[in-house]
Tab-separated table of C-alpha atoms in Angstrom:
chain	number	residue	atom	x	y	z
W	1	UNK	CA	-13.323	30.558	8.007
W	2	UNK	CA	-10.709	29.534	5.461
W	3	UNK	CA	-10.260	31.317	2.160
W	4	UNK	CA	-10.681	29.606	-1.201
W	5	UNK	CA	-6.915	29.570	-1.792
W	6	UNK	CA	-6.131	27.457	1.250
W	7	UNK	CA	-9.146	25.245	0.488
W	8	UNK	CA	-7.388	24.217	-2.733
W	9	UNK	CA	-4.522	22.777	-0.667
W	10	UNK	CA	-6.913	20.681	1.424
W	11	UNK	CA	-8.753	19.422	-1.677
W	12	UNK	CA	-5.420	18.635	-3.341
W	13	UNK	CA	-4.171	16.737	-0.302
W	14	UNK	CA	-7.456	14.871	-0.025
W	15	UNK	CA	-7.446	13.906	-3.722
W	16	UNK	CA	-3.793	12.848	-3.555
W	17	UNK	CA	-4.474	10.738	-0.456
W	18	UNK	CA	-7.353	8.914	-2.161
W	19	UNK	CA	-5.209	8.492	-5.271
W	20	UNK	CA	-2.385	7.050	-3.143
W	21	UNK	CA	-4.817	4.578	-1.562
W	22	UNK	CA	-6.052	3.395	-4.959
W	23	UNK	CA	-2.600	3.223	-6.573
W	24	UNK	CA	-0.934	1.513	-3.617
W	25	UNK	CA	-3.715	-1.063	-3.360
W	26	UNK	CA	-3.417	-1.963	-7.043
W	27	UNK	CA	0.399	-2.018	-6.721
W	28	UNK	CA	0.150	-4.415	-3.765
W	29	UNK	CA	-2.179	-6.630	-5.819
W	30	UNK	CA	0.298	-6.630	-8.707
W	31	UNK	CA	3.181	-7.436	-6.361
W	32	UNK	CA	1.287	-10.278	-4.718
W	33	UNK	CA	0.306	-11.604	-8.139
W	34	UNK	CA	3.978	-11.515	-9.184
W	35	UNK	CA	5.050	-13.406	-6.089
W	36	UNK	CA	2.153	-15.842	-6.150
W	37	UNK	CA	2.893	-17.376	-9.521
W	38	UNK	CA	-0.752	-17.212	-10.604
W	39	UNK	CA	-1.298	-19.595	-13.511
W	40	UNK	CA	-2.836	-17.235	-16.075
W	41	UNK	CA	-0.031	-14.726	-15.444
W	42	UNK	CA	2.712	-17.117	-16.543
W	43	UNK	CA	4.621	-15.555	-19.411
W	44	UNK	CA	3.409	-12.068	-18.490
W	45	UNK	CA	5.611	-11.427	-15.477
W	46	UNK	CA	7.770	-8.859	-17.334
W	47	UNK	CA	4.714	-6.747	-18.176
W	48	UNK	CA	3.291	-7.149	-14.677
W	49	UNK	CA	6.654	-6.162	-13.171
W	50	UNK	CA	6.632	-2.972	-15.245
W	51	UNK	CA	3.054	-2.179	-14.188
W	52	UNK	CA	3.943	-2.892	-10.529
W	53	UNK	CA	6.944	-0.555	-10.692
W	54	UNK	CA	4.975	2.232	-12.398
W	55	UNK	CA	2.122	1.964	-9.879
W	56	UNK	CA	4.612	2.010	-7.006
W	57	UNK	CA	6.355	5.155	-8.266
W	58	UNK	CA	3.004	6.842	-8.924
W	59	UNK	CA	1.993	5.954	-5.353
W	60	UNK	CA	5.120	7.662	-4.003
W	61	UNK	CA	4.348	10.782	-6.047
W	62	UNK	CA	0.759	10.838	-4.742
W	63	UNK	CA	1.994	10.398	-1.151
W	64	UNK	CA	4.403	13.315	-1.566
W	65	UNK	CA	1.643	15.551	-2.937
W	66	UNK	CA	-0.698	14.387	-0.150
W	67	UNK	CA	1.725	15.471	2.570
W	68	UNK	CA	3.192	18.577	0.940
W	69	UNK	CA	-0.191	20.026	-0.050
W	70	UNK	CA	-1.136	20.085	3.634
W	71	UNK	CA	1.504	22.772	4.186
W	72	UNK	CA	-0.887	25.246	2.585
W	73	UNK	CA	-3.975	24.022	4.458
W	74	UNK	CA	-5.718	26.921	6.191
W	75	UNK	CA	-7.480	24.770	8.790
W	76	UNK	CA	-4.652	22.594	10.135
W	77	UNK	CA	-1.805	25.072	9.568
W	78	UNK	CA	0.831	22.324	9.744
W	79	UNK	CA	4.538	22.928	9.468
W	80	UNK	CA	7.090	20.664	7.843
W	81	UNK	CA	7.719	18.857	11.150
W	82	UNK	CA	3.984	18.251	11.573
W	83	UNK	CA	3.777	16.354	8.296
W	84	UNK	CA	7.135	14.601	8.680
W	85	UNK	CA	7.280	13.542	12.346
W	86	UNK	CA	4.794	11.067	13.820
W	87	UNK	CA	2.652	12.535	16.657
W	88	UNK	CA	3.804	16.123	15.940
W	89	UNK	CA	0.450	17.172	14.460
W	90	UNK	CA	-2.435	17.652	16.884
W	91	UNK	CA	-5.055	16.512	14.351
W	92	UNK	CA	-5.981	12.877	15.095
W	93	UNK	CA	-2.396	12.205	16.198
W	94	UNK	CA	-2.487	8.389	16.298
W	95	UNK	CA	-4.118	8.045	12.880
W	96	UNK	CA	-1.846	10.702	11.403
W	97	UNK	CA	1.243	9.062	12.902
W	98	UNK	CA	0.236	5.718	11.374
W	99	UNK	CA	0.047	7.416	7.986
W	100	UNK	CA	3.461	9.025	8.372
W	101	UNK	CA	5.077	5.743	9.462
W	102	UNK	CA	3.251	3.879	6.683
W	103	UNK	CA	4.401	6.441	4.132
W	104	UNK	CA	8.026	6.165	5.221
W	105	UNK	CA	7.857	2.368	5.149
W	106	UNK	CA	6.262	2.263	1.701
W	107	UNK	CA	8.788	4.780	0.367
W	108	UNK	CA	11.822	3.030	1.838
W	109	UNK	CA	10.772	-0.465	0.790
W	110	UNK	CA	9.647	0.664	-2.663
W	111	UNK	CA	12.867	2.520	-3.385
W	112	UNK	CA	14.964	-0.349	-1.987
W	113	UNK	CA	14.155	-2.124	-5.270
W	114	UNK	CA	16.827	0.017	-6.908
W	115	UNK	CA	19.421	-1.140	-4.354
W	116	UNK	CA	18.485	-4.836	-4.328
W	117	UNK	CA	21.813	-5.889	-5.832
W	118	UNK	CA	23.639	-4.222	-2.920
W	119	UNK	CA	21.173	-5.492	-0.335
W	120	UNK	CA	21.160	-8.977	-1.817
W	121	UNK	CA	18.145	-10.178	-3.774
W	122	UNK	CA	17.054	-12.763	-1.179
W	123	UNK	CA	17.348	-10.249	1.677
W	124	UNK	CA	15.570	-7.601	-0.406
W	125	UNK	CA	12.672	-9.983	-1.126
W	126	UNK	CA	12.322	-10.693	2.585
W	127	UNK	CA	12.310	-6.949	3.383
W	128	UNK	CA	9.975	-6.135	0.519
W	129	UNK	CA	7.298	-8.446	1.923
W	130	UNK	CA	6.860	-5.983	4.800
W	131	UNK	CA	5.474	-3.442	2.357
W	132	UNK	CA	2.043	-5.006	2.894
W	133	UNK	CA	2.252	-4.061	6.576
W	134	UNK	CA	3.059	-0.435	5.753
W	135	UNK	CA	0.284	-0.418	3.136
W	136	UNK	CA	-2.119	-1.614	5.847
W	137	UNK	CA	-0.938	1.251	8.093
W	138	UNK	CA	-1.866	3.606	5.259
W	139	UNK	CA	-5.314	2.022	4.980
W	140	UNK	CA	-5.844	2.408	8.737
W	141	UNK	CA	-4.610	6.023	8.513
W	142	UNK	CA	-7.112	6.692	5.735
W	143	UNK	CA	-10.014	5.268	7.727
W	144	UNK	CA	-8.992	7.036	10.948
W	145	UNK	CA	-7.805	10.444	9.734
W	146	UNK	CA	-9.475	10.833	6.358
W	147	UNK	CA	-12.225	13.423	6.204
W	148	UNK	CA	-14.201	11.191	3.832
W	149	UNK	CA	-13.814	7.998	5.868
W	150	UNK	CA	-17.444	7.961	7.020
W	151	UNK	CA	-18.996	8.672	3.629
W	152	UNK	CA	-20.684	5.843	1.733
W	153	UNK	CA	-19.027	6.658	-1.608
W	154	UNK	CA	-15.585	6.565	-0.013
W	155	UNK	CA	-16.229	3.334	1.878
W	156	UNK	CA	-17.367	1.754	-1.387
W	157	UNK	CA	-14.208	2.894	-3.223
W	158	UNK	CA	-12.039	1.774	-0.301
W	159	UNK	CA	-13.698	-1.654	-0.213
W	160	UNK	CA	-13.249	-2.095	-3.975
W	161	UNK	CA	-9.516	-1.355	-3.826
W	162	UNK	CA	-8.619	-2.725	-0.373
W	163	UNK	CA	-10.453	-6.062	-0.288
W	164	UNK	CA	-8.631	-7.666	-3.279
W	165	UNK	CA	-5.120	-7.207	-1.817
W	166	UNK	CA	-6.391	-8.303	1.600
W	167	UNK	CA	-7.776	-11.473	-0.034
W	168	UNK	CA	-4.471	-12.068	-1.850
W	169	UNK	CA	-2.589	-11.555	1.419
W	170	UNK	CA	-4.845	-14.078	3.125
W	171	UNK	CA	-4.148	-16.571	0.340
W	172	UNK	CA	-0.420	-15.896	0.620
W	173	UNK	CA	-0.391	-16.686	4.337
W	174	UNK	CA	-2.912	-19.523	4.256
W	175	UNK	CA	-1.406	-22.975	4.719
W	176	UNK	CA	-0.783	-24.790	1.475
W	177	UNK	CA	-3.348	-27.483	0.737
W	178	UNK	CA	-2.046	-31.022	1.159
W	179	UNK	CA	-1.011	-32.751	-2.050
W	180	UNK	CA	-3.666	-35.024	-3.538
W	181	UNK	CA	-3.609	-38.538	-2.166
W	182	UNK	CA	-2.035	-41.086	-4.441
W	183	UNK	CA	-4.225	-44.043	-5.182
W	184	UNK	CA	-3.077	-47.229	-3.531
W	185	UNK	CA	-1.280	-49.622	-5.809
W	186	UNK	CA	-3.226	-52.803	-6.481
W	187	UNK	CA	-2.049	-55.797	-4.503
W	188	UNK	CA	0.037	-58.230	-6.482
W	189	UNK	CA	-1.106	-61.752	-6.752
W	190	UNK	CA	1.449	-64.362	-5.711
């Protein structure tokens, strides 16, 4: 049996993980909206960029708390290597590894924003598009390793925050519709 003190670490990690899922999903939506040039957002890109950046940094903070709080967990008893190295932890190793890799990818690609001038803006944009893949790894990690993954309330929350960015991703990768057909010019009389 675990004592109440170590239970706090598990609850904290759990809450931070759910928070990271919500924040990252909204950040991905904001990023896709920025890149998609959605009509009603024209003229608001500066505000949306600020919101996207704030959500991204808050996501990184939540991910750090999620991992570091596990160090005090009385059930798993992980060490620093267990939370930092994929497949080092015995608890649901594949799902946990996906979360670790996803976390590193999200962190690296999010923080690369501050080095985009050195990377080159075009190259940075290309790299930054992979953040959706790492976000998806985090979603899969949540569903595979999360202790709440089978609960109805959690599945509802996950659907509410995960389905919109998935829909925006689908729109992003869907083929562009063909341009409207031009009406044929009337035949000239001779």
